[in-house]
Amino acid sequence: MSTDRADRSGLLDRHLAFVEALRGAGLSVSLAEDLDAVAALSALHWTSRDTVRDAFAATMVKKQSQRTTFDALFDVYFPGMVGDGAGTASIDGEGAGEGEQGEGGPVRDNGEALLSFRDRLAEMLEAGQMDPAELQRMAAEMVGTFGSMPGRGPGLSSWSAYTALQRVAPQELIDRLVQGLMADGADEDDARRVANQRIGAFTAMVEGDARRRIAEEKGPDHVADVAVRPSIDQLAFMAARRTDLDEMRKEIFPLARRLATRLAKEQHSRHARSAPLDFRRTVRASMATGGVPMTTHHRPKRPHRTDLVVLCDVSGSTANFAQFTLLFVFALREVFQSMRAFTFIDHVHEVTGHFRPGADPVDVLADLAASASHAALWGRTNYGRVFTKFAEQHSDALGPKTTLLILGDARSNYSDLHEDTLKQLAGSVKRSFWLNPEHERNWGTGDSAAPTYGEIVRMIECRNLNQLSEFVHELAW
Amino acid sequence: MTWFESPADAATRLGAAGYLADAATATTSYLAGALEKPLLLEGPAGVGKTELAKAVSRATGAELVRLQCYEGLDEARALYEWNYKKQLLRIQAANSSNGNGGGDWNATHDDIFTEEFLLTRPLLTAIRRDEPTVLLIDEVDKTDIEVEGLLLEVLSDFQVTIPELGTVAATRRPFVVLTSNASRELSEAVKRRCLYLHLDYPDAAREREILQQQVPDLDDRIAEQLVATVARMRELELKKAPSIAESVDWARTLIALEIRDLDQAAILDTLGAVLKHQSDHDRAVKELKLKRA
């Protein structure tokens, strides 16, 4: 910050580039908010980077799910340190800490250095109270020493968090950490949990530091374009990592709750005027105006409800997607009159029983995963066979009031597609939809039968939580 | 008047008023005062959103005007209403006094749309006050979308237009706090006018401080155990994760039952104070390996 402060026009450019990057990442930062941010900055002292970050966040981020994206971009555009961090005052004014750490820069990447670094890292992670500034410095050192990819000419050197993480492999420290924590009196589960958490946090720091260095080399705009992950509700199901999946799962129920209240409210207000008059309430309300019914009250309209049948591909390629969609629909079941769910790979298996009201989502997911084995006889997805089997065994599930929902990528291993069976199934229900977790541009490539099936059943791209909730909104109407 | 001198000042004075603010909260509260912009607080239930508004009013000596939002809240409940009954009486009194039945209609007409017959509701009250005011618009996500439109004029220009009286502009801008549990997405228009702060569960150290401030009798060891257990519960996939309010309740429960050590049996006996769903109970019992001794 200190150099920017001397050069005012440079700060403005940086600010504008930052706002552009935020917009590019999907945050809607309007001109009004942009101006607010500048006003907020001028109302504050820039003594602490955290204060500046909080001020930016308060004025420009209006949705918590976007906060991760914001933080990553903020670190790229307003980095906490430059280069290896030596010589620059670190964020909290910990200038004294830098002196003893002379080895940070010049150490070469060799086996000995690796061993000693891992030792120091393990020691630090084992400590009861971790110092985030120190940990941050450690991450910087790790990327600087083990993650550099030099030698491709000036301006072309780069840093890779991946290489650094491969070399140091903090995951392998977990057992050591667990031992250390248990020696301090924690029980094993707790220790393992804490260890995983700390390593995860450290990994994130390393990734952030690599982004920062690349931004220094190639300019922040480049990093903002390629390296910042989208926020959790825009992240594609198929591209999600394990930690993302956990986070997404935590989002599912709140999201469903939000959607359910929205649906209830819309159903409540949409037909208010055309609904029959509530005579008693109208008369009672007219007392305030001397018996003149100035405002009329209406009976709430009966919500229209849907029978839902979900047919869900649980083969390896779509397993993540299927879990989310099933859980999401399950969480919304109050909106639907009844719901039956079937999973399949090449054989159909009913899983409605797992969705007990009030059931624990973790158990439900585990049960679903276990029951995936019932859905396969040969283990290769075969949509044609599944539709035939479904028509034979479960056609009683479908009726004129039913909405049929098929979830899958329509990749059928070049088998017979049996379009007529699907046509027949789709013909016996009120509406039918197909959610496809693949990007629309990939439909029809390879063994994808998306175009064929898409002609019979309306096929919708559904790759992230946002698209999923938009779709369910349409479905529930 | 300036509300707070600086973020540090905000933190100190809120602390003195019994609210332990973290850095982000202090900075944002200071900014809300300095920029005279409404502050939108979002976050799970029970993390102290409403409490922050109350603390600001205590810390600055301003009076708190509260608008509790609910489904079906309308203009008449939020802004102002004409006092029909009094107006009717006025008309009848006018009729009987001049005896010829509605002779001087114009005078009466002007008469019944004056301040005297105006019932001000929270929003208008807050705007018209001359003394420092904190306006709390609580649980704004519970209202219908139309009410947001009503808020827009108030939040951006701090004025209210009453057709019969004209525009009432604020003489002194109130410190506005909106709270929301994010049960629905607020409109972009409202968000654009506000500063935004997401309040989340506090970290262990801050939660312990809050507990010790709210429940002074609690001894250190049990506070530590309690905070650790609650933090562990928040990591589970629960329907309703325990909030600060619930850990304070739990601490009070433990004191009332004179429990000196939070062991497994004690947790199991008092779980109802923190977890409010049966499936959450089951999950906690399973994950924390609680068994009756």
Tab-separated table of N, CA, C and O in Angstrom, chain A residues 28 30 32-33 36 39-41 43-45 50-51 54-59 61-64 189-190 193 197 246 249-250 253-254 257-259 261-262 264-265 268-269 287-290 294 327 357-363 365, chain B residues 5-7 23-25 27-28 30-31 34-35 37 40 42 71 81 84-85 88 141-146 181-185 188 191-198 200 228 231-232 234-237 239 279-280 282-283 286-287 289:
chain	number	residue	atom	x	y	z
A	28	SER	N	-21.963	-7.908	-9.188
A	28	SER	CA	-22.549	-6.748	-9.846
A	28	SER	C	-22.176	-5.496	-9.057
A	28	SER	O	-22.857	-5.116	-8.115
A	30	SER	N	-21.999	-1.747	-9.136
A	30	SER	CA	-22.494	-0.633	-9.936
A	30	SER	C	-21.621	0.591	-9.705
A	30	SER	O	-20.772	0.613	-8.813
A	32	ALA	N	-22.546	3.343	-8.460
A	32	ALA	CA	-22.839	3.878	-7.133
A	32	ALA	C	-21.974	3.206	-6.078
A	32	ALA	O	-21.433	3.864	-5.186
A	33	GLU	N	-21.824	1.884	-6.207
A	33	GLU	CA	-21.029	1.147	-5.214
A	33	GLU	C	-19.546	1.467	-5.350
A	33	GLU	O	-18.819	1.553	-4.371
A	36	ASP	N	-19.071	4.649	-3.650
A	36	ASP	CA	-19.118	4.417	-2.202
A	36	ASP	C	-17.782	3.900	-1.698
A	36	ASP	O	-17.313	4.307	-0.636
A	39	ALA	N	-15.422	6.679	-1.455
A	39	ALA	CA	-15.791	7.527	-0.318
A	39	ALA	C	-15.378	6.865	0.991
A	39	ALA	O	-14.863	7.521	1.903
A	40	ALA	N	-15.600	5.552	1.073
A	40	ALA	CA	-15.251	4.827	2.292
A	40	ALA	C	-13.746	4.887	2.533
A	40	ALA	O	-13.298	5.090	3.657
A	41	LEU	N	-12.974	4.748	1.444
A	41	LEU	CA	-11.523	4.792	1.599
A	41	LEU	C	-11.073	6.149	2.113
A	41	LEU	O	-10.163	6.244	2.932
A	43	ALA	N	-12.663	8.058	4.003
A	43	ALA	CA	-13.098	8.279	5.383
A	43	ALA	C	-12.223	7.525	6.384
A	43	ALA	O	-12.405	7.650	7.582
A	44	LEU	N	-11.290	6.729	5.865
A	44	LEU	CA	-10.520	5.853	6.752
A	44	LEU	C	-9.040	6.183	6.717
A	44	LEU	O	-8.554	6.772	5.758
A	45	HIS	N	-8.333	5.767	7.751
A	45	HIS	CA	-6.874	5.767	7.680
A	45	HIS	C	-6.439	4.449	7.076
A	45	HIS	O	-6.989	3.414	7.402
A	50	ASP	N	-6.223	-4.784	6.520
A	50	ASP	CA	-7.507	-5.398	6.828
A	50	ASP	C	-8.635	-4.380	6.817
A	50	ASP	O	-9.746	-4.667	6.386
A	51	THR	N	-8.355	-3.177	7.323
A	51	THR	CA	-9.386	-2.136	7.332
A	51	THR	C	-9.794	-1.800	5.905
A	51	THR	O	-10.979	-1.665	5.603
A	54	ASP	N	-11.931	-4.545	4.587
A	54	ASP	CA	-13.282	-4.508	5.144
A	54	ASP	C	-14.104	-3.404	4.502
A	54	ASP	O	-15.299	-3.572	4.235
A	55	ALA	N	-13.462	-2.254	4.276
A	55	ALA	CA	-14.194	-1.141	3.670
A	55	ALA	C	-14.623	-1.493	2.253
A	55	ALA	O	-15.770	-1.249	1.859
A	56	PHE	N	-13.724	-2.069	1.485
A	56	PHE	CA	-14.074	-2.501	0.125
A	56	PHE	C	-15.202	-3.520	0.167
A	56	PHE	O	-16.155	-3.463	-0.604
A	57	ALA	N	-15.081	-4.480	1.089
A	57	ALA	CA	-16.079	-5.545	1.165
A	57	ALA	C	-17.441	-4.966	1.523
A	57	ALA	O	-18.457	-5.341	0.946
A	58	ALA	N	-17.470	-4.024	2.463
A	58	ALA	CA	-18.747	-3.467	2.913
A	58	ALA	C	-19.444	-2.721	1.785
A	58	ALA	O	-20.672	-2.699	1.703
A	59	THR	N	-18.671	-2.097	0.910
A	59	THR	CA	-19.315	-1.293	-0.124
A	59	THR	C	-19.569	-2.070	-1.403
A	59	THR	O	-20.487	-1.741	-2.141
A	61	VAL	N	-19.300	-5.862	-1.929
A	61	VAL	CA	-19.809	-7.235	-1.925
A	61	VAL	C	-21.154	-7.231	-1.218
A	61	VAL	O	-21.239	-6.864	-0.065
A	62	LYS	N	-22.201	-7.657	-1.907
A	62	LYS	CA	-23.511	-7.621	-1.276
A	62	LYS	C	-24.114	-9.008	-1.123
A	62	LYS	O	-25.311	-9.169	-0.958
A	63	LYS	N	-23.260	-10.013	-1.226
A	63	LYS	CA	-23.744	-11.377	-1.156
A	63	LYS	C	-22.633	-12.200	-0.557
A	63	LYS	O	-21.503	-12.151	-1.052
A	64	GLN	N	-22.923	-12.961	0.497
A	64	GLN	CA	-21.840	-13.656	1.172
A	64	GLN	C	-21.179	-14.703	0.278
A	64	GLN	O	-19.989	-14.953	0.388
A	189	ASP	N	-9.947	-38.639	16.881
A	189	ASP	CA	-10.835	-38.033	15.885
A	189	ASP	C	-10.639	-36.533	15.837
A	189	ASP	O	-10.535	-35.932	14.769
A	190	ASP	N	-10.598	-35.950	17.029
A	190	ASP	CA	-10.418	-34.502	17.112
A	190	ASP	C	-9.115	-34.091	16.459
A	190	ASP	O	-9.057	-33.160	15.674
A	193	ARG	N	-9.218	-34.282	12.745
A	193	ARG	CA	-10.038	-33.197	12.208
A	193	ARG	C	-9.241	-31.893	12.184
A	193	ARG	O	-9.169	-31.197	11.168
A	197	GLN	N	-7.894	-29.741	8.960
A	197	GLN	CA	-8.283	-28.346	8.831
A	197	GLN	C	-7.071	-27.452	8.617
A	197	GLN	O	-7.042	-26.615	7.727
A	246	ASP	N	-18.014	-30.360	-0.099
A	246	ASP	CA	-18.481	-30.220	1.278
A	246	ASP	C	-19.184	-28.894	1.468
A	246	ASP	O	-20.249	-28.807	2.078
A	249	ARG	N	-22.518	-28.889	-0.173
A	249	ARG	CA	-23.525	-29.651	0.546
A	249	ARG	C	-24.102	-28.839	1.678
A	249	ARG	O	-25.284	-28.919	1.991
A	250	LYS	N	-23.247	-28.026	2.308
A	250	LYS	CA	-23.750	-27.190	3.393
A	250	LYS	C	-24.693	-26.129	2.848
A	250	LYS	O	-25.541	-25.616	3.567
A	253	PHE	N	-29.220	-27.153	1.914
A	253	PHE	CA	-30.435	-26.984	2.699
A	253	PHE	C	-30.842	-25.521	2.869
A	253	PHE	O	-32.003	-25.186	2.687
A	254	PRO	N	-29.886	-24.629	3.194
A	254	PRO	CA	-30.283	-23.207	3.227
A	254	PRO	C	-30.848	-22.727	1.902
A	254	PRO	O	-31.832	-21.987	1.863
A	257	ARG	N	-34.288	-23.931	1.513
A	257	ARG	CA	-35.187	-23.210	2.407
A	257	ARG	C	-35.529	-21.844	1.820
A	257	ARG	O	-36.674	-21.421	1.810
A	258	ARG	N	-34.482	-21.169	1.295
A	258	ARG	CA	-34.712	-19.870	0.657
A	258	ARG	C	-35.691	-19.987	-0.493
A	258	ARG	O	-36.614	-19.191	-0.616
A	259	LEU	N	-35.459	-21.009	-1.303
A	259	LEU	CA	-36.309	-21.182	-2.477
A	259	LEU	C	-37.732	-21.492	-2.052
A	259	LEU	O	-38.693	-20.979	-2.624
A	261	THR	N	-39.324	-20.625	0.719
A	261	THR	CA	-40.039	-19.438	1.210
A	261	THR	C	-40.404	-18.535	0.046
A	261	THR	O	-41.468	-17.939	0.025
A	262	ARG	N	-39.495	-18.434	-0.923
A	262	ARG	CA	-39.788	-17.579	-2.073
A	262	ARG	C	-40.997	-18.101	-2.832
A	262	ARG	O	-41.898	-17.338	-3.191
A	264	ALA	N	-43.407	-20.015	-1.681
A	264	ALA	CA	-44.619	-19.837	-0.878
A	264	ALA	C	-45.110	-18.404	-0.979
A	264	ALA	O	-46.298	-18.143	-1.120
A	265	LYS	N	-44.167	-17.468	-0.924
A	265	LYS	CA	-44.538	-16.067	-0.960
A	265	LYS	C	-45.145	-15.692	-2.306
A	265	LYS	O	-46.141	-14.992	-2.377
A	268	HIS	N	-48.461	-16.914	-2.679
A	268	HIS	CA	-49.337	-16.151	-1.813
A	268	HIS	C	-49.781	-14.855	-2.479
A	268	HIS	O	-50.946	-14.508	-2.472
A	269	SER	N	-48.820	-14.149	-3.080
A	269	SER	CA	-49.149	-12.805	-3.538
A	269	SER	C	-49.640	-12.767	-4.977
A	269	SER	O	-50.329	-11.850	-5.370
A	287	MET	N	-64.110	-1.546	9.872
A	287	MET	CA	-64.443	-0.859	11.123
A	287	MET	C	-63.610	0.413	11.290
A	287	MET	O	-64.089	1.438	11.743
A	288	ALA	N	-62.353	0.322	10.888
A	288	ALA	CA	-61.450	1.457	11.064
A	288	ALA	C	-61.886	2.644	10.225
A	288	ALA	O	-61.565	3.782	10.542
A	289	THR	N	-62.628	2.386	9.161
A	289	THR	CA	-63.035	3.479	8.278
A	289	THR	C	-64.537	3.723	8.376
A	289	THR	O	-65.184	4.112	7.405
A	290	GLY	N	-65.101	3.453	9.520
A	290	GLY	CA	-66.501	3.742	9.740
A	290	GLY	C	-67.426	2.896	8.894
A	290	GLY	O	-68.467	3.355	8.429
A	294	MET	N	-62.754	0.078	2.604
A	294	MET	CA	-61.780	0.736	1.732
A	294	MET	C	-60.734	-0.237	1.207
A	294	MET	O	-60.244	-0.090	0.101
A	327	LEU	N	-30.679	-34.445	-3.312
A	327	LEU	CA	-30.774	-33.824	-1.991
A	327	LEU	C	-31.577	-32.536	-2.052
A	327	LEU	O	-32.379	-32.236	-1.172
A	357	PRO	N	-38.991	-37.986	5.953
A	357	PRO	CA	-39.070	-36.586	6.386
A	357	PRO	C	-38.206	-36.372	7.622
A	357	PRO	O	-38.198	-37.213	8.511
A	358	GLY	N	-37.483	-35.303	7.666
A	358	GLY	CA	-36.655	-34.991	8.827
A	358	GLY	C	-35.375	-35.794	8.900
A	358	GLY	O	-34.639	-35.712	9.861
A	359	ALA	N	-35.105	-36.586	7.849
A	359	ALA	CA	-33.911	-37.419	7.904
A	359	ALA	C	-32.666	-36.564	7.808
A	359	ALA	O	-32.696	-35.445	7.312
A	360	ASP	N	-31.608	-37.127	8.272
A	360	ASP	CA	-30.337	-36.440	8.313
A	360	ASP	C	-29.672	-36.510	6.932
A	360	ASP	O	-29.480	-37.591	6.388
A	361	PRO	N	-29.330	-35.369	6.350
A	361	PRO	CA	-28.795	-35.387	4.987
A	361	PRO	C	-27.536	-36.226	4.828
A	361	PRO	O	-27.320	-36.828	3.782
A	362	VAL	N	-26.723	-36.270	5.880
A	362	VAL	CA	-25.492	-37.050	5.779
A	362	VAL	C	-25.811	-38.526	5.614
A	362	VAL	O	-25.256	-39.224	4.758
A	363	ASP	N	-26.785	-39.009	6.444
A	363	ASP	CA	-27.190	-40.404	6.329
A	363	ASP	C	-27.802	-40.682	4.968
A	363	ASP	O	-27.530	-41.706	4.349
A	365	LEU	N	-27.290	-39.272	2.150
A	365	LEU	CA	-26.268	-39.363	1.108
A	365	LEU	C	-25.522	-40.689	1.170
A	365	LEU	O	-25.250	-41.313	0.151
B	5	GLU	N	-15.726	8.204	15.825
B	5	GLU	CA	-14.554	8.928	15.336
B	5	GLU	C	-13.746	8.102	14.344
B	5	GLU	O	-13.222	8.619	13.363
B	6	SER	N	-13.614	6.821	14.622
B	6	SER	CA	-12.773	5.949	13.813
B	6	SER	C	-13.203	4.507	14.077
B	6	SER	O	-13.960	4.270	15.015
B	7	PRO	N	-12.728	3.559	13.276
B	7	PRO	CA	-13.060	2.161	13.575
B	7	PRO	C	-12.666	1.762	14.992
B	7	PRO	O	-13.424	1.073	15.683
B	23	ALA	N	-13.017	-6.684	14.016
B	23	ALA	CA	-12.502	-5.558	13.232
B	23	ALA	C	-13.456	-5.164	12.107
B	23	ALA	O	-13.746	-3.979	11.906
B	24	ALA	N	-13.961	-6.172	11.399
B	24	ALA	CA	-14.836	-5.863	10.259
B	24	ALA	C	-16.099	-5.145	10.720
B	24	ALA	O	-16.549	-4.183	10.099
B	25	THR	N	-16.668	-5.617	11.827
B	25	THR	CA	-17.885	-5.001	12.340
B	25	THR	C	-17.620	-3.553	12.747
B	25	THR	O	-18.409	-2.656	12.434
B	27	THR	N	-15.202	-1.527	11.698
B	27	THR	CA	-14.954	-0.703	10.513
B	27	THR	C	-16.257	-0.357	9.805
B	27	THR	O	-16.507	0.796	9.453
B	28	THR	N	-17.094	-1.372	9.610
B	28	THR	CA	-18.318	-1.144	8.856
B	28	THR	C	-19.281	-0.245	9.630
B	28	THR	O	-19.931	0.612	9.034
B	30	TYR	N	-18.436	2.065	11.719
B	30	TYR	CA	-17.886	3.418	11.595
B	30	TYR	C	-18.246	4.008	10.236
B	30	TYR	O	-18.697	5.158	10.139
B	31	LEU	N	-18.081	3.202	9.175
B	31	LEU	CA	-18.369	3.693	7.831
B	31	LEU	C	-19.841	4.061	7.678
B	31	LEU	O	-20.183	5.067	7.049
B	34	ALA	N	-20.089	7.393	9.161
B	34	ALA	CA	-19.327	8.429	8.475
B	34	ALA	C	-19.907	8.742	7.098
B	34	ALA	O	-19.950	9.893	6.681
B	35	LEU	N	-20.352	7.718	6.381
B	35	LEU	CA	-20.896	7.945	5.034
B	35	LEU	C	-22.401	8.199	5.066
B	35	LEU	O	-23.007	8.413	4.036
B	37	LYS	N	-24.773	6.087	5.452
B	37	LYS	CA	-25.457	5.102	4.617
B	37	LYS	C	-26.057	4.030	5.502
B	37	LYS	O	-25.499	3.688	6.539
B	40	LEU	N	-26.704	-2.877	6.024
B	40	LEU	CA	-27.449	-4.127	5.912
B	40	LEU	C	-26.643	-5.245	6.549
B	40	LEU	O	-25.529	-5.531	6.134
B	42	GLU	N	-26.390	-9.189	7.393
B	42	GLU	CA	-26.947	-10.478	7.036
B	42	GLU	C	-26.195	-11.547	7.793
B	42	GLU	O	-25.048	-11.345	8.175
B	71	GLU	N	-44.501	-10.747	7.304
B	71	GLU	CA	-45.226	-10.941	6.074
B	71	GLU	C	-46.540	-10.160	6.153
B	71	GLU	O	-47.269	-10.287	7.133
B	81	GLU	N	-50.171	6.624	8.794
B	81	GLU	CA	-51.558	6.269	8.561
B	81	GLU	C	-52.371	7.475	8.988
B	81	GLU	O	-51.969	8.213	9.879
B	84	TYR	N	-58.365	7.575	10.974
B	84	TYR	CA	-59.726	7.675	10.420
B	84	TYR	C	-60.770	7.992	11.480
B	84	TYR	O	-61.679	8.776	11.276
B	85	LYS	N	-60.610	7.339	12.627
B	85	LYS	CA	-61.636	7.504	13.660
B	85	LYS	C	-61.712	8.951	14.110
B	85	LYS	O	-62.783	9.546	14.218
B	88	LEU	N	-63.277	11.063	11.438
B	88	LEU	CA	-64.726	10.925	11.411
B	88	LEU	C	-65.367	11.785	12.501
B	88	LEU	O	-66.340	12.513	12.262
B	141	ASP	N	-36.065	-9.383	5.398
B	141	ASP	CA	-36.351	-10.434	4.418
B	141	ASP	C	-37.719	-11.075	4.625
B	141	ASP	O	-38.174	-11.848	3.797
B	142	LYS	N	-38.370	-10.748	5.735
B	142	LYS	CA	-39.691	-11.342	5.981
B	142	LYS	C	-40.797	-10.586	5.250
B	142	LYS	O	-41.917	-11.063	5.141
B	143	THR	N	-40.518	-9.371	4.789
B	143	THR	CA	-41.578	-8.578	4.166
B	143	THR	C	-41.838	-9.039	2.745
B	143	THR	O	-41.092	-9.801	2.165
B	144	ASP	N	-42.934	-8.536	2.174
B	144	ASP	CA	-43.196	-8.768	0.761
B	144	ASP	C	-42.303	-7.827	-0.035
B	144	ASP	O	-41.840	-6.815	0.465
B	145	ILE	N	-42.126	-8.203	-1.312
B	145	ILE	CA	-41.218	-7.432	-2.161
B	145	ILE	C	-41.650	-5.962	-2.239
B	145	ILE	O	-40.814	-5.066	-2.317
B	146	GLU	N	-42.971	-5.708	-2.212
B	146	GLU	CA	-43.443	-4.339	-2.425
B	146	GLU	C	-42.921	-3.390	-1.339
B	146	GLU	O	-42.711	-2.210	-1.588
B	181	ASN	N	-32.064	-12.491	7.633
B	181	ASN	CA	-31.544	-13.847	7.785
B	181	ASN	C	-31.274	-14.486	6.442
B	181	ASN	O	-31.046	-15.686	6.351
B	182	ALA	N	-31.396	-13.692	5.384
B	182	ALA	CA	-31.169	-14.179	4.026
B	182	ALA	C	-32.118	-15.312	3.669
B	182	ALA	O	-31.747	-16.222	2.949
B	183	SER	N	-33.347	-15.266	4.193
B	183	SER	CA	-34.293	-16.306	3.783
B	183	SER	C	-34.820	-16.009	2.395
B	183	SER	O	-35.414	-16.842	1.753
B	184	ARG	N	-34.638	-14.792	1.940
B	184	ARG	CA	-34.794	-14.549	0.516
B	184	ARG	C	-33.807	-13.468	0.115
B	184	ARG	O	-33.322	-12.697	0.943
B	185	GLU	N	-33.524	-13.440	-1.171
B	185	GLU	CA	-32.574	-12.492	-1.714
B	185	GLU	C	-33.247	-11.117	-1.748
B	185	GLU	O	-34.342	-10.975	-2.287
B	188	GLU	N	-31.665	-5.865	-5.724
B	188	GLU	CA	-30.412	-5.160	-5.987
B	188	GLU	C	-30.530	-3.703	-5.550
B	188	GLU	O	-29.594	-3.108	-5.031
B	191	LYS	N	-29.952	-3.308	-1.901
B	191	LYS	CA	-28.559	-3.597	-1.555
B	191	LYS	C	-27.623	-2.481	-1.995
B	191	LYS	O	-26.652	-2.174	-1.327
B	192	ARG	N	-27.942	-1.905	-3.155
B	192	ARG	CA	-27.059	-0.869	-3.677
B	192	ARG	C	-27.012	0.334	-2.736
B	192	ARG	O	-26.017	1.036	-2.649
B	193	ARG	N	-28.102	0.577	-2.042
B	193	ARG	CA	-28.152	1.743	-1.163
B	193	ARG	C	-27.509	1.497	0.193
B	193	ARG	O	-27.382	2.414	0.997
B	194	CYS	N	-27.152	0.263	0.456
B	194	CYS	CA	-26.668	-0.065	1.797
B	194	CYS	C	-25.198	-0.468	1.784
B	194	CYS	O	-24.674	-0.919	0.778
B	195	LEU	N	-24.568	-0.312	2.932
B	195	LEU	CA	-23.320	-1.006	3.179
B	195	LEU	C	-23.694	-2.406	3.618
B	195	LEU	O	-24.750	-2.619	4.205
B	196	TYR	N	-22.834	-3.348	3.343
B	196	TYR	CA	-23.189	-4.730	3.615
B	196	TYR	C	-22.192	-5.351	4.581
B	196	TYR	O	-20.993	-5.143	4.466
B	197	LEU	N	-22.714	-6.074	5.536
B	197	LEU	CA	-21.827	-6.794	6.447
B	197	LEU	C	-22.442	-8.146	6.745
B	197	LEU	O	-23.610	-8.245	7.102
B	198	HIS	N	-21.645	-9.180	6.538
B	198	HIS	CA	-22.110	-10.510	6.884
B	198	HIS	C	-21.574	-10.856	8.268
B	198	HIS	O	-20.374	-10.914	8.465
B	200	ASP	N	-21.017	-13.535	11.085
B	200	ASP	CA	-20.982	-14.992	11.157
B	200	ASP	C	-20.663	-15.424	12.578
B	200	ASP	O	-20.466	-14.595	13.451
B	228	ALA	N	-15.610	-24.960	22.677
B	228	ALA	CA	-15.076	-26.014	21.813
B	228	ALA	C	-16.194	-26.922	21.312
B	228	ALA	O	-16.247	-27.280	20.134
B	231	ALA	N	-18.318	-25.101	18.755
B	231	ALA	CA	-17.601	-24.981	17.489
B	231	ALA	C	-17.640	-26.295	16.727
B	231	ALA	O	-17.820	-26.323	15.506
B	232	ARG	N	-17.509	-27.389	17.470
B	232	ARG	CA	-17.555	-28.712	16.854
B	232	ARG	C	-18.938	-28.947	16.235
B	232	ARG	O	-19.068	-29.478	15.146
B	234	ARG	N	-20.988	-26.752	15.106
B	234	ARG	CA	-21.208	-25.928	13.919
B	234	ARG	C	-20.600	-26.547	12.679
B	234	ARG	O	-20.993	-26.229	11.570
B	235	GLU	N	-19.622	-27.435	12.881
B	235	GLU	CA	-19.013	-28.066	11.721
B	235	GLU	C	-19.852	-29.217	11.193
B	235	GLU	O	-19.675	-29.640	10.054
B	236	LEU	N	-20.738	-29.743	12.031
B	236	LEU	CA	-21.588	-30.835	11.574
B	236	LEU	C	-22.615	-30.266	10.604
B	236	LEU	O	-22.898	-29.086	10.607
B	237	GLU	N	-23.170	-31.146	9.794
B	237	GLU	CA	-24.230	-30.664	8.907
B	237	GLU	C	-25.535	-30.685	9.675
B	237	GLU	O	-26.259	-31.676	9.680
B	239	LYS	N	-29.347	-28.933	10.796
B	239	LYS	CA	-30.402	-28.094	10.226
B	239	LYS	C	-30.274	-26.684	10.768
B	239	LYS	O	-30.454	-25.714	10.070
B	279	SER	N	-33.379	-34.506	14.518
B	279	SER	CA	-32.322	-35.113	13.701
B	279	SER	C	-30.968	-34.492	14.036
B	279	SER	O	-29.935	-35.158	13.939
B	280	ASP	N	-30.972	-33.220	14.455
B	280	ASP	CA	-29.717	-32.595	14.883
B	280	ASP	C	-29.192	-33.251	16.152
B	280	ASP	O	-27.990	-33.478	16.293
B	282	ASP	N	-29.722	-36.360	17.062
B	282	ASP	CA	-29.196	-37.669	16.710
B	282	ASP	C	-27.795	-37.535	16.132
B	282	ASP	O	-26.888	-38.293	16.470
B	283	ARG	N	-27.658	-36.557	15.230
B	283	ARG	CA	-26.367	-36.380	14.571
B	283	ARG	C	-25.293	-36.006	15.588
B	283	ARG	O	-24.194	-36.539	15.577
B	286	LYS	N	-24.260	-38.900	17.666
B	286	LYS	CA	-23.439	-39.845	16.916
B	286	LYS	C	-22.025	-39.281	16.704
B	286	LYS	O	-21.040	-39.954	16.943
B	287	GLU	N	-21.945	-38.047	16.250
B	287	GLU	CA	-20.649	-37.485	15.867
B	287	GLU	C	-19.776	-37.174	17.083
B	287	GLU	O	-18.565	-37.305	17.026
B	289	LYS	N	-19.930	-38.742	19.756
B	289	LYS	CA	-19.824	-40.006	20.492
B	289	LYS	C	-20.314	-39.852	21.933
B	289	LYS	O	-19.610	-40.175	22.896
